[in-house]
CSV table of N, CA and C in Angstrom, one decimal:
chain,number,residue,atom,x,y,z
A,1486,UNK,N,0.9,-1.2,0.0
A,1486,UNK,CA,0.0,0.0,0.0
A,1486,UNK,C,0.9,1.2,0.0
A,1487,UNK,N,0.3,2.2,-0.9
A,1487,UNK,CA,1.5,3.2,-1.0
A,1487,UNK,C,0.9,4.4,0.5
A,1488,UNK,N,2.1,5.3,0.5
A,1488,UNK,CA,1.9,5.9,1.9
A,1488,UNK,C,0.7,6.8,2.1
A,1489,UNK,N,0.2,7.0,0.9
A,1489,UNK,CA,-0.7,8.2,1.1
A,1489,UNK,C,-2.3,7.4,1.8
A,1490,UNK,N,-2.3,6.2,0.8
A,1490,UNK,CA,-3.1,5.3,1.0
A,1490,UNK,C,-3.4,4.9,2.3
A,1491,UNK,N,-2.2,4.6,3.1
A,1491,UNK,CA,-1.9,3.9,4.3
A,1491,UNK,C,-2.6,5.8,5.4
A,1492,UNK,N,-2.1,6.6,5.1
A,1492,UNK,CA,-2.5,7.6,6.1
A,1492,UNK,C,-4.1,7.8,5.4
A,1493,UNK,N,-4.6,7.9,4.2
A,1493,UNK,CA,-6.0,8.0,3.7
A,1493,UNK,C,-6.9,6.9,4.8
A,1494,UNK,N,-6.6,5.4,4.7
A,1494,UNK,CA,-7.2,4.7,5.6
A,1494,UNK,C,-7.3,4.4,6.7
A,1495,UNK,N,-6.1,5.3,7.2
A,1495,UNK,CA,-6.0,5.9,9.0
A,1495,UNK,C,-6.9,6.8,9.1
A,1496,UNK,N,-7.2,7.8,8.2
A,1496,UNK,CA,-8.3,9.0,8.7
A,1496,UNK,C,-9.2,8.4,8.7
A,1497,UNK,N,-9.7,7.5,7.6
A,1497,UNK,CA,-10.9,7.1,7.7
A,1497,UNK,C,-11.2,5.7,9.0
A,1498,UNK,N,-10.2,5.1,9.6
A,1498,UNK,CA,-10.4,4.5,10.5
A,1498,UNK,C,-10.7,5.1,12.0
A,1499,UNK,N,-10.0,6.3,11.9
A,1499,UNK,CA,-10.0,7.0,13.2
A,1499,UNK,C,-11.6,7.7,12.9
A,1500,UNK,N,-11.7,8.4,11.6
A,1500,UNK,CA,-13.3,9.2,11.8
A,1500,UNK,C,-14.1,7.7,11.9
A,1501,UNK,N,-13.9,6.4,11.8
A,1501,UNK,CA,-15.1,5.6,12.5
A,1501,UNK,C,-15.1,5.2,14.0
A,1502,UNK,N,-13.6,5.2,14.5
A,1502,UNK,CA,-13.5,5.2,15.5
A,1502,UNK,C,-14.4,6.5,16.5
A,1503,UNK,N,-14.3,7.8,16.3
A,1503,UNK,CA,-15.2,8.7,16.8
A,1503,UNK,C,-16.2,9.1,16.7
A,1504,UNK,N,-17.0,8.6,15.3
A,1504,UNK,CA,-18.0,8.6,14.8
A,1504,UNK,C,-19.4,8.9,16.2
A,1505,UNK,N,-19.7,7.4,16.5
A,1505,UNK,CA,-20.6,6.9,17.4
A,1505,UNK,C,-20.5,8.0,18.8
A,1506,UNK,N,-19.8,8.3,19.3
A,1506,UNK,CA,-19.7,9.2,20.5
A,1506,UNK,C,-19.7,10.3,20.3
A,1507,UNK,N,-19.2,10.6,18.8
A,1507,UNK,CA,-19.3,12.5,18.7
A,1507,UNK,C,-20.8,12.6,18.6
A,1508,UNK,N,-21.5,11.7,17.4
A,1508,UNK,CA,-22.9,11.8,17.1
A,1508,UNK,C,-24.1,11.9,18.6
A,1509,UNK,N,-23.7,11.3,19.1
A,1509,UNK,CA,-24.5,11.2,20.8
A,1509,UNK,C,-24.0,12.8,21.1
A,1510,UNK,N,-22.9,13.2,21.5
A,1510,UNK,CA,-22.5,14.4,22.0
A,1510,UNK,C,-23.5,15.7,21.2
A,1511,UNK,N,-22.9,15.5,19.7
A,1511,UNK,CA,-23.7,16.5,18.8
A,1511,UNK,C,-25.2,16.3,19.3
A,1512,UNK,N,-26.0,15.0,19.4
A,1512,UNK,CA,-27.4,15.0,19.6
A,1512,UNK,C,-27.7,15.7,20.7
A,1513,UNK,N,-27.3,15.5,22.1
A,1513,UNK,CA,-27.2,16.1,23.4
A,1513,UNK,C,-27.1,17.7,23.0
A,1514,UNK,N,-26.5,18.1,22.2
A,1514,UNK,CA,-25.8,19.8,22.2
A,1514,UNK,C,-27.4,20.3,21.5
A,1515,UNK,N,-27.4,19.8,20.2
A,1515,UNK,CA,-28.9,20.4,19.8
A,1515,UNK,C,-30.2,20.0,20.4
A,1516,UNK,N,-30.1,19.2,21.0
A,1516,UNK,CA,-31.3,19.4,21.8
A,1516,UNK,C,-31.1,19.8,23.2
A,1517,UNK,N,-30.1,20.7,23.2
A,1517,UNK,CA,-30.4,22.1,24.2
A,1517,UNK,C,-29.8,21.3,25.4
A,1518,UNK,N,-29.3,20.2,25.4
A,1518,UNK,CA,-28.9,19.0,26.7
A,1518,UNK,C,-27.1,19.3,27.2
A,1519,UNK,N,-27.1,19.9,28.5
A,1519,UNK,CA,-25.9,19.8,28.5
A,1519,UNK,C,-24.8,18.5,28.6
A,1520,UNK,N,-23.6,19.1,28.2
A,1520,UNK,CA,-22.7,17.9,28.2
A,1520,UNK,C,-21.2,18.1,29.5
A,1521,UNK,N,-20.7,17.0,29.3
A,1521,UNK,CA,-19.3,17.3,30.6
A,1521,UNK,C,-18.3,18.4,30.3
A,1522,UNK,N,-17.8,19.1,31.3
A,1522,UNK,CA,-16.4,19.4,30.5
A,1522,UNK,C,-15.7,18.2,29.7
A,1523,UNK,N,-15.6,17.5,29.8
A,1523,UNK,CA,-14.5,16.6,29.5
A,1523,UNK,C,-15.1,15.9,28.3
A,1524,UNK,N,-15.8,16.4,28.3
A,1524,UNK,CA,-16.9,15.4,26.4
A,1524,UNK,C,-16.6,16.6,25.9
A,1525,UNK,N,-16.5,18.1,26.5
A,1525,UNK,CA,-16.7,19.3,25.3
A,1525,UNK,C,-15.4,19.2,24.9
A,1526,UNK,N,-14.3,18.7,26.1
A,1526,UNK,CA,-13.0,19.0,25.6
A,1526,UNK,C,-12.6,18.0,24.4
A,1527,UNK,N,-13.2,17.0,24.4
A,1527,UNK,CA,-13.0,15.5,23.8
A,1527,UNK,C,-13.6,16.3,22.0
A,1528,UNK,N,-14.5,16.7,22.1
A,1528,UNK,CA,-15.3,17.2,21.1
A,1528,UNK,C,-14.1,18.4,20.4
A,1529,UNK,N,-14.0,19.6,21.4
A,1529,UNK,CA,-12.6,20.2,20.4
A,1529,UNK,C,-11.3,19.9,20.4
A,1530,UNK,N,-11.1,18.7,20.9
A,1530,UNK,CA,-9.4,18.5,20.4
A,1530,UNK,C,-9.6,17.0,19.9
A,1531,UNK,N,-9.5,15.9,20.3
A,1531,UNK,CA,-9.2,14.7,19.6
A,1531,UNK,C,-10.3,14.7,18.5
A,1532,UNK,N,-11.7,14.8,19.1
A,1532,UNK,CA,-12.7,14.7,17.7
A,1532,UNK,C,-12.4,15.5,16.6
A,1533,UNK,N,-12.0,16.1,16.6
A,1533,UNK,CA,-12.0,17.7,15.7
A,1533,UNK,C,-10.6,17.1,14.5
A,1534,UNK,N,-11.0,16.9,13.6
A,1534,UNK,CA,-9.8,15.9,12.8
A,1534,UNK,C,-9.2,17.0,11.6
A,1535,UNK,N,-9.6,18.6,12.1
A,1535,UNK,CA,-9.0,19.4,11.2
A,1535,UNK,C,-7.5,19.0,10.8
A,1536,UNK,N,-7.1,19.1,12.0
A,1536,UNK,CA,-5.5,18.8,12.0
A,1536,UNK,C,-5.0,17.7,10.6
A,1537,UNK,N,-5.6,16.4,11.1
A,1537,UNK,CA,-5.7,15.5,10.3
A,1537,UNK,C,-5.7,15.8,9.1
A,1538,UNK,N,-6.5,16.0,8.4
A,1538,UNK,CA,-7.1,16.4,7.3
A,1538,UNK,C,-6.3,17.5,6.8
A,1539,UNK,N,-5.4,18.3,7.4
A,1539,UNK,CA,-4.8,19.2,7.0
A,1539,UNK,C,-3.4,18.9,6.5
A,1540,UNK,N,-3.0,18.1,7.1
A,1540,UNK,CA,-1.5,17.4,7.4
A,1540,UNK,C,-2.0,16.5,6.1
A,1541,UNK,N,-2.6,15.8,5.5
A,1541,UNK,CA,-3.1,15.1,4.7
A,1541,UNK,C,-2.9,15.5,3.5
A,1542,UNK,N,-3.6,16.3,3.5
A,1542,UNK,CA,-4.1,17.6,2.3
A,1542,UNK,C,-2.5,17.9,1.8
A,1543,UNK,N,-1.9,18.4,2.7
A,1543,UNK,CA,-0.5,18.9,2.4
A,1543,UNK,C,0.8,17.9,1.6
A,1544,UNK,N,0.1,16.4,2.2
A,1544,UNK,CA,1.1,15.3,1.3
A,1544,UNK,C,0.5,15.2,0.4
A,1545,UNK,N,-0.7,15.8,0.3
A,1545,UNK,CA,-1.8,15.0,-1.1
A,1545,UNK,C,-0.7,15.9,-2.5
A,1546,UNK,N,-0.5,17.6,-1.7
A,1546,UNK,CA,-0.3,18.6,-3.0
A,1546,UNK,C,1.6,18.8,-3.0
A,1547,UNK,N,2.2,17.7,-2.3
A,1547,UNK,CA,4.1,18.2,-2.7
A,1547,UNK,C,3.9,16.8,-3.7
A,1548,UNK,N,5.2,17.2,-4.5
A,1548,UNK,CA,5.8,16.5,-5.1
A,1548,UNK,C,6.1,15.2,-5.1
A,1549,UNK,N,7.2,15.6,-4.1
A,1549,UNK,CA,8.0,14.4,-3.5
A,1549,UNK,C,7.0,14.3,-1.9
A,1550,UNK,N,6.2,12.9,-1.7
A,1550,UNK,CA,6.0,12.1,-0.3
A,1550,UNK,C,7.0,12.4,0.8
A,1551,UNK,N,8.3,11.4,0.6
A,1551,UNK,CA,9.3,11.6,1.7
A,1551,UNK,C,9.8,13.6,2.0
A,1552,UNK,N,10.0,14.2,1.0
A,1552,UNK,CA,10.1,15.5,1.1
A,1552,UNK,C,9.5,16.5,1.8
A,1553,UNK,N,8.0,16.4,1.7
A,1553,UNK,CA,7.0,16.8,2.1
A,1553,UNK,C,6.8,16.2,4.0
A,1554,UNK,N,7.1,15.2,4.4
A,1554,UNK,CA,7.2,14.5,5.3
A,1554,UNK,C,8.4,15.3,6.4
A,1555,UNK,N,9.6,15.5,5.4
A,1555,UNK,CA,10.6,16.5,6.5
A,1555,UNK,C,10.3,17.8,6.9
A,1556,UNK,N,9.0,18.4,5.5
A,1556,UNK,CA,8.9,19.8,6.1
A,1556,UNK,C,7.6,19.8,6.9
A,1557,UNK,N,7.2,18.6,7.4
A,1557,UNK,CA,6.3,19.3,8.5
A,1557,UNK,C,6.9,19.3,9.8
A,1558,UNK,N,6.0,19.8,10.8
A,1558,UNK,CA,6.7,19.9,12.0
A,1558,UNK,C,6.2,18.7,12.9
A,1559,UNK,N,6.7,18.9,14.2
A,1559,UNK,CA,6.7,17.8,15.3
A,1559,UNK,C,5.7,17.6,15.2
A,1560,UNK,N,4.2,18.2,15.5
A,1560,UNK,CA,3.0,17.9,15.9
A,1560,UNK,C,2.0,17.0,14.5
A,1561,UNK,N,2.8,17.4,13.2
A,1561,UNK,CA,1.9,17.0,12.1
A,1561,UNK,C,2.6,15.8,11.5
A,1562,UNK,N,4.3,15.4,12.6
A,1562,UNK,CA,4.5,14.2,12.0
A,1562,UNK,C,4.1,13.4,12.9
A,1563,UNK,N,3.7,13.8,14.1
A,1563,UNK,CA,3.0,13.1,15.2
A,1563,UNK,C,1.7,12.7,14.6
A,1564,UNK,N,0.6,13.8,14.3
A,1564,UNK,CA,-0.5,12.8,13.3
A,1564,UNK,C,0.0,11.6,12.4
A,1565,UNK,N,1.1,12.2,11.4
A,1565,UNK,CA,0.8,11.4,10.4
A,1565,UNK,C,1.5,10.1,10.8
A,1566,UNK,N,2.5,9.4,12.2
A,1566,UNK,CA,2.5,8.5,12.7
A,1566,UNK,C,1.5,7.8,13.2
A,1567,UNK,N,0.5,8.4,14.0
A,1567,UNK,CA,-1.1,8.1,14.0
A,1567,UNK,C,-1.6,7.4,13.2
A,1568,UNK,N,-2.0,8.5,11.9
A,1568,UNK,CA,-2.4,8.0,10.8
A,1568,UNK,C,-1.7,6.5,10.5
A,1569,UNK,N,-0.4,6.5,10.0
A,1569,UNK,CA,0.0,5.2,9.5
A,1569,UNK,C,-0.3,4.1,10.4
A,1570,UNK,N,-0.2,4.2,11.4
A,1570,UNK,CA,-0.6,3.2,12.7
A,1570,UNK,C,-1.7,2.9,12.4
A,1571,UNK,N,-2.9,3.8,12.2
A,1571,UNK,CA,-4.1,3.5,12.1
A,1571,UNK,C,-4.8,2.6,10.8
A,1572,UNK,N,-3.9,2.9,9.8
A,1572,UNK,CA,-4.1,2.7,9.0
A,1572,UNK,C,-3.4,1.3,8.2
A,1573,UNK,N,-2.6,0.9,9.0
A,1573,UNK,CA,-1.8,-0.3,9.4
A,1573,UNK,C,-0.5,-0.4,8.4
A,1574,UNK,N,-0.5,0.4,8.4
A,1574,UNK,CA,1.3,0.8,7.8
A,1574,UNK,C,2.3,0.6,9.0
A,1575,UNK,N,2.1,0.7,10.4
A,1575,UNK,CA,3.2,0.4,11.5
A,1575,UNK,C,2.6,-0.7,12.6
A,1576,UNK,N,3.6,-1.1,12.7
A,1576,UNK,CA,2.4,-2.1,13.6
A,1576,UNK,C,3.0,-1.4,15.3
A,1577,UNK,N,2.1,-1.2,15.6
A,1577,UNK,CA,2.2,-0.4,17.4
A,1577,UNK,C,3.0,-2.0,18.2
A,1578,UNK,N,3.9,-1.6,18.4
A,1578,UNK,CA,5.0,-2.9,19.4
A,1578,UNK,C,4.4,-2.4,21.0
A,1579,UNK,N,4.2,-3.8,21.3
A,1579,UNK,CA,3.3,-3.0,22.5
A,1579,UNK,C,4.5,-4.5,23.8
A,1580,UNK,N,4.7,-3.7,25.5
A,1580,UNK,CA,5.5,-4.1,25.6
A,1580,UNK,C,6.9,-4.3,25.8
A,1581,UNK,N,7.4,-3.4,24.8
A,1581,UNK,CA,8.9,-3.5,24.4
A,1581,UNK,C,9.3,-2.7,24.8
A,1582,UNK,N,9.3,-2.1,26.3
A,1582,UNK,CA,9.6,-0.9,27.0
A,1582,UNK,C,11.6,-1.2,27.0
A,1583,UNK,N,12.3,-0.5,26.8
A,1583,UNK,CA,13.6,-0.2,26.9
A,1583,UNK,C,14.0,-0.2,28.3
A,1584,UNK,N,15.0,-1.4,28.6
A,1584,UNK,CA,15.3,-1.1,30.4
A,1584,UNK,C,16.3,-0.3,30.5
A,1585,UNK,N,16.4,0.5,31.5
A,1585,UNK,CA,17.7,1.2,31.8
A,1585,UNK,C,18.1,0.6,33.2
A,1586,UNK,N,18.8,-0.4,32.9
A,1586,UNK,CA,19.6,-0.5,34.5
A,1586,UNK,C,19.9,0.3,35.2
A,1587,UNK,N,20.4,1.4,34.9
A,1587,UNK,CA,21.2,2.2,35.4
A,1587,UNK,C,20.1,3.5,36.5
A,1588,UNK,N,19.1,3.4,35.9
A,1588,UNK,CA,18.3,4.0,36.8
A,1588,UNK,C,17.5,2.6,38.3
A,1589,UNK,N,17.8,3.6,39.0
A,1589,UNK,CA,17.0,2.7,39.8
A,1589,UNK,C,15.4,3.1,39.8
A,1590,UNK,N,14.7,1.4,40.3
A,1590,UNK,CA,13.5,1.0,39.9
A,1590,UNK,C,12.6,2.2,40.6
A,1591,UNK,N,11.6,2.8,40.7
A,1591,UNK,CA,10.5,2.7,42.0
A,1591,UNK,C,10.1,2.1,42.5
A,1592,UNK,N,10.0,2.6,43.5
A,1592,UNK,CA,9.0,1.3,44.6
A,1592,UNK,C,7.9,2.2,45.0
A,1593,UNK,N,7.4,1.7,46.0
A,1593,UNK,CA,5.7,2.1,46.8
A,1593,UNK,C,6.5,1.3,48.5
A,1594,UNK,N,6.3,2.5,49.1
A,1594,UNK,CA,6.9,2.3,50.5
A,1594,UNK,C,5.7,1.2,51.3
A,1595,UNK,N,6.6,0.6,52.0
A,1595,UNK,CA,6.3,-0.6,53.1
A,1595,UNK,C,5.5,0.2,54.0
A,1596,UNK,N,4.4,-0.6,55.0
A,1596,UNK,CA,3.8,0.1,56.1
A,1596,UNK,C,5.2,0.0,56.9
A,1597,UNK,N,6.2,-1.1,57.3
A,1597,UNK,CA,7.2,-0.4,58.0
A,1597,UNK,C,8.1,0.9,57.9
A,1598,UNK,N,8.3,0.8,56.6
A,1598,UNK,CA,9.2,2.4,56.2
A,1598,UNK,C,8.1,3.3,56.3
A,1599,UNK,N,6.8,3.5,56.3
A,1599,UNK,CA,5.9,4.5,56.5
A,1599,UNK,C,6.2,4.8,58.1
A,1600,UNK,N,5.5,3.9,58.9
A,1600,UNK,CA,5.7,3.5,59.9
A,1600,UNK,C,7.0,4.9,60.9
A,1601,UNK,N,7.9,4.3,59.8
A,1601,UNK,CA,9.6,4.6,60.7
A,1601,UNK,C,9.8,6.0,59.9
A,1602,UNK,N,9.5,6.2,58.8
A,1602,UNK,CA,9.8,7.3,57.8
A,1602,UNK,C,8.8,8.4,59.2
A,1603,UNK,N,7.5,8.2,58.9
A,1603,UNK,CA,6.6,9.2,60.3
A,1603,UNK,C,7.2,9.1,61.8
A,1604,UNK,N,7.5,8.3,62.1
A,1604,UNK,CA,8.0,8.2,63.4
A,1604,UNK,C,9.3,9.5,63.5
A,1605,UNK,N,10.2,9.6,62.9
A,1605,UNK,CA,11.4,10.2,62.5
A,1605,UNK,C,10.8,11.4,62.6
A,1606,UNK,N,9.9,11.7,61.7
A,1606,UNK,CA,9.1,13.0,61.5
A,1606,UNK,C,8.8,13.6,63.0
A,1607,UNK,N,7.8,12.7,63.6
A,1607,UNK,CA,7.5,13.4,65.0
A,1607,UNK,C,8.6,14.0,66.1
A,1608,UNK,N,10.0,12.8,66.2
A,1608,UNK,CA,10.4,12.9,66.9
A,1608,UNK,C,11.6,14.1,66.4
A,1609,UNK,N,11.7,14.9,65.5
A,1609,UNK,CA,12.4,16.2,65.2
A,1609,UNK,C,11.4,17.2,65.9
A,1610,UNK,N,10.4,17.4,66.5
A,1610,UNK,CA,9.4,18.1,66.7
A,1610,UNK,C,8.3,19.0,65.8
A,1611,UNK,N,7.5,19.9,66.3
A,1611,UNK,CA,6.6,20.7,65.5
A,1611,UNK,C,7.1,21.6,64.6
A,1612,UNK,N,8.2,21.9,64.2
A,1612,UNK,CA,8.7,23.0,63.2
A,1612,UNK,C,9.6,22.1,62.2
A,1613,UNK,N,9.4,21.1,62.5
A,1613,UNK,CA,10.1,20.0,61.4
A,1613,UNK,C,9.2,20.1,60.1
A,1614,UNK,N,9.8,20.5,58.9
A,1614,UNK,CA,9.1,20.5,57.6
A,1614,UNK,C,9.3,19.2,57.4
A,1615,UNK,N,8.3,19.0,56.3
A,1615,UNK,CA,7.7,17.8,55.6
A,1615,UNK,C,9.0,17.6,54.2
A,1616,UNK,N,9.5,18.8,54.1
A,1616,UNK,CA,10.6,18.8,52.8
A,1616,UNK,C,11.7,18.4,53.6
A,1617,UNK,N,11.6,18.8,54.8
A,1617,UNK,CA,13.2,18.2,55.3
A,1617,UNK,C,13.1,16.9,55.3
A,1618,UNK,N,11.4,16.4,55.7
A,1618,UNK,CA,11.7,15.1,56.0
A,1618,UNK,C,12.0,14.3,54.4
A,1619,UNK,N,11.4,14.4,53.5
A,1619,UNK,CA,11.8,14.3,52.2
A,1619,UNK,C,13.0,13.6,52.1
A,1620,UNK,N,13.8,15.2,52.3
A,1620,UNK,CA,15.1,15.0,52.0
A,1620,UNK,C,16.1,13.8,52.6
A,1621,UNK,N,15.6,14.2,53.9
A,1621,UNK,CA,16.8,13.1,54.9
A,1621,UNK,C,16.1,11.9,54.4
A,1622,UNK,N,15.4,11.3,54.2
A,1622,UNK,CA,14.3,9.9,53.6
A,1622,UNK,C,14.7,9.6,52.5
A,1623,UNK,N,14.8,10.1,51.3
A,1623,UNK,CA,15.2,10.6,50.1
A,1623,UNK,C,16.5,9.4,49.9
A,1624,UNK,N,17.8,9.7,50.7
A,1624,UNK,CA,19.2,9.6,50.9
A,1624,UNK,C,18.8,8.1,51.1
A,1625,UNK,N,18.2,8.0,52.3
A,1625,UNK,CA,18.2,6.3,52.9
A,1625,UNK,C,17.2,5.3,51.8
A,1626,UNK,N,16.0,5.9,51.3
A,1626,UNK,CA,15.5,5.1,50.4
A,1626,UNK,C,15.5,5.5,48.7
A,1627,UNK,N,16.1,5.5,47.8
A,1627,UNK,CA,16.2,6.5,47.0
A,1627,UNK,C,14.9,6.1,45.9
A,1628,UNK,N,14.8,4.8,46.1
A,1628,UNK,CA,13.7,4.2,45.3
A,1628,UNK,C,11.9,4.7,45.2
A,1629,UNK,N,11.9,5.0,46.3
A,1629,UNK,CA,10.7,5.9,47.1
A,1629,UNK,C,10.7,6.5,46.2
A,1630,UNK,N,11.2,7.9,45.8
A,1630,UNK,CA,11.3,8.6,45.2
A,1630,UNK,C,10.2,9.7,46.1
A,1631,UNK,N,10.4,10.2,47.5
A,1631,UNK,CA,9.6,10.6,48.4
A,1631,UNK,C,9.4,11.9,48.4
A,1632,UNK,N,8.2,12.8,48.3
A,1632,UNK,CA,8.0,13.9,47.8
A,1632,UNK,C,7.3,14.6,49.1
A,1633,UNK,N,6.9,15.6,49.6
A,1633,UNK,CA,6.6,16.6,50.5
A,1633,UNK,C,4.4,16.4,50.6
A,1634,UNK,N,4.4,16.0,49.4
A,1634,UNK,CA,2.8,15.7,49.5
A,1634,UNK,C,2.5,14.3,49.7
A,1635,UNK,N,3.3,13.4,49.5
A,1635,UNK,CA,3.0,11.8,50.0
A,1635,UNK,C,3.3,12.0,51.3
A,1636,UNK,N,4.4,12.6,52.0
A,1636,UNK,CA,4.4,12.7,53.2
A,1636,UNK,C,3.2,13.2,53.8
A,1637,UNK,N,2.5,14.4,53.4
A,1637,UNK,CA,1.3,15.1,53.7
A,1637,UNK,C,0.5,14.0,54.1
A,1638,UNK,N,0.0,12.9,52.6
A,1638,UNK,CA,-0.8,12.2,52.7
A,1638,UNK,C,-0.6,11.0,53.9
A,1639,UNK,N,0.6,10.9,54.1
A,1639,UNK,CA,0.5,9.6,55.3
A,1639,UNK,C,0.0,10.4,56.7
A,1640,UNK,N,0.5,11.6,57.1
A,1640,UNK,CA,0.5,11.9,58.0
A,1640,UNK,C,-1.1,12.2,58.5
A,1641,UNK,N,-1.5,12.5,57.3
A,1641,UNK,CA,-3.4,12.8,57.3
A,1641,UNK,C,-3.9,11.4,57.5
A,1642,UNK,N,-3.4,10.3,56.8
A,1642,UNK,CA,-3.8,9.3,57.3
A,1642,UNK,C,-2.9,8.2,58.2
A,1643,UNK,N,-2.3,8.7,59.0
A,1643,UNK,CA,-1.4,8.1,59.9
A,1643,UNK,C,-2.2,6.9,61.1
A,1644,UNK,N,-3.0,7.7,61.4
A,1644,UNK,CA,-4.2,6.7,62.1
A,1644,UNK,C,-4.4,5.3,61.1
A,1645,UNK,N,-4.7,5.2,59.8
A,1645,UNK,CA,-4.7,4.5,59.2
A,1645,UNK,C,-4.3,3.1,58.9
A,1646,UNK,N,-2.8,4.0,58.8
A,1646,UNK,CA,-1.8,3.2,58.5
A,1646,UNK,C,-1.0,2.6,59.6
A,1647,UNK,N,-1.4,3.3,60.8
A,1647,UNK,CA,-1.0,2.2,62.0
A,1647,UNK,C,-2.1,0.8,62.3
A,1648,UNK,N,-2.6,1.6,62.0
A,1648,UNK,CA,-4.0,0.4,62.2
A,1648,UNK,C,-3.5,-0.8,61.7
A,1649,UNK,N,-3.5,-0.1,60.1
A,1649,UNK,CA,-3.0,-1.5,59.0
A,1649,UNK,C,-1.6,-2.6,59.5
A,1650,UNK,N,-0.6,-1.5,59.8
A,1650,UNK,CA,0.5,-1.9,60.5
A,1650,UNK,C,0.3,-2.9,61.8
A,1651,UNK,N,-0.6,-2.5,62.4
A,1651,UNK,CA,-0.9,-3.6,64.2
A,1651,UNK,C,-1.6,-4.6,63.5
A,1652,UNK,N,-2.2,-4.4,62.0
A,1652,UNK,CA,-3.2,-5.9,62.0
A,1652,UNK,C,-1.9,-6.6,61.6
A,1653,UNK,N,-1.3,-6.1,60.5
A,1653,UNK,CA,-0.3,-7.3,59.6
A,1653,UNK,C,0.6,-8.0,60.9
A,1654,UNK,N,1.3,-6.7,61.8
A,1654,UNK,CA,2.1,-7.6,63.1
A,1654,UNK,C,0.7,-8.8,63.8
A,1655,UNK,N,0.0,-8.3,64.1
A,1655,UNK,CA,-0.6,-9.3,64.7
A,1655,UNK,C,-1.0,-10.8,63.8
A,1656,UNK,N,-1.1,-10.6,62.8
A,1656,UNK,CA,-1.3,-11.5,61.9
A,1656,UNK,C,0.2,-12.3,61.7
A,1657,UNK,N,1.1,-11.9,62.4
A,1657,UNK,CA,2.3,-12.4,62.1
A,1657,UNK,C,3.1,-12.2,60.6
């Protein structure tokens, strides 16, 4: 399939892909029915296939395909990757995430490192910031990747999380 083809049968796959839900939204709008933010937003940006159709248009009238392809910019070679995907010119590799060893992993903290991470906290006193605690936390678990509003969040639910903590100990 030549390339113009392969991005022609992407537009037309994606306008059936949004077909069914724009039509409901449009129905709702004319008959005076309000809709979500989040359908109106849906409605002027991904439905709205100007873009598409523009970036299209523009390979339809150069010369040279591959040529025409270098002078667009980020955002319209971003469509027309779309397009070809959609259109089954690329096959989407799904899965094949690139590992970097070299970074370390995240994690999601233990009720014990919550636990010990809060405990630390109280025992600096009342003028102890939540960034300090961060920081010094930070050094000893780096994987955490510990931010000043997770801290917030334990401490708002600290009652919680001891609870959870006395059942697992008691549960052995």
């Amino acid at each position: 399939m030549k390339p113009l083809e392969t991005l022609k049968a992407g537009l037309v796959s994606l306008q059936q892909q949004i077909k069914a839900w724009k039509n409901t939204l449009l129905e709702h709008i004319s008959a005076k029915e309000a809709i979500s933010d989040a359908d109106e937003h849906w409605l002027d940006n991904d439905a709205n296939l100007v873009d598409e159709k523009r970036c299209l248009k523009l390979l339809e009238n150069v010369l040279d395909y591959e040529h025409g392809l270098q002078c667009l910019n980020s955002q319209q070679k971003t469509l027309v990757e779309k397009l070809k995907e959609l259109g089954g010119g690329i096959k989407k590799v799904v899965g094949n995430k690139r590992k970097r060893p070299d970074e370390p992993r995240k994690e999601n903290a233990t009720l014990k490192q919550k636990i010990k991470i809060m405990d630390w906290h109280h025992k600096q006193g009342k003028k102890q910031k939540q960034g300090h605690t961060t920081a010094h936390w930070d050094k000893i678990y780096p994987n955490l990747t510990l931010k000043q509003p997770l801290i917030s969040a334990w401490l708002k639910d600290e009652q919680r999380i001891w609870q959870f903590y006395a059942d697992e100990v008691a549960q052995g």
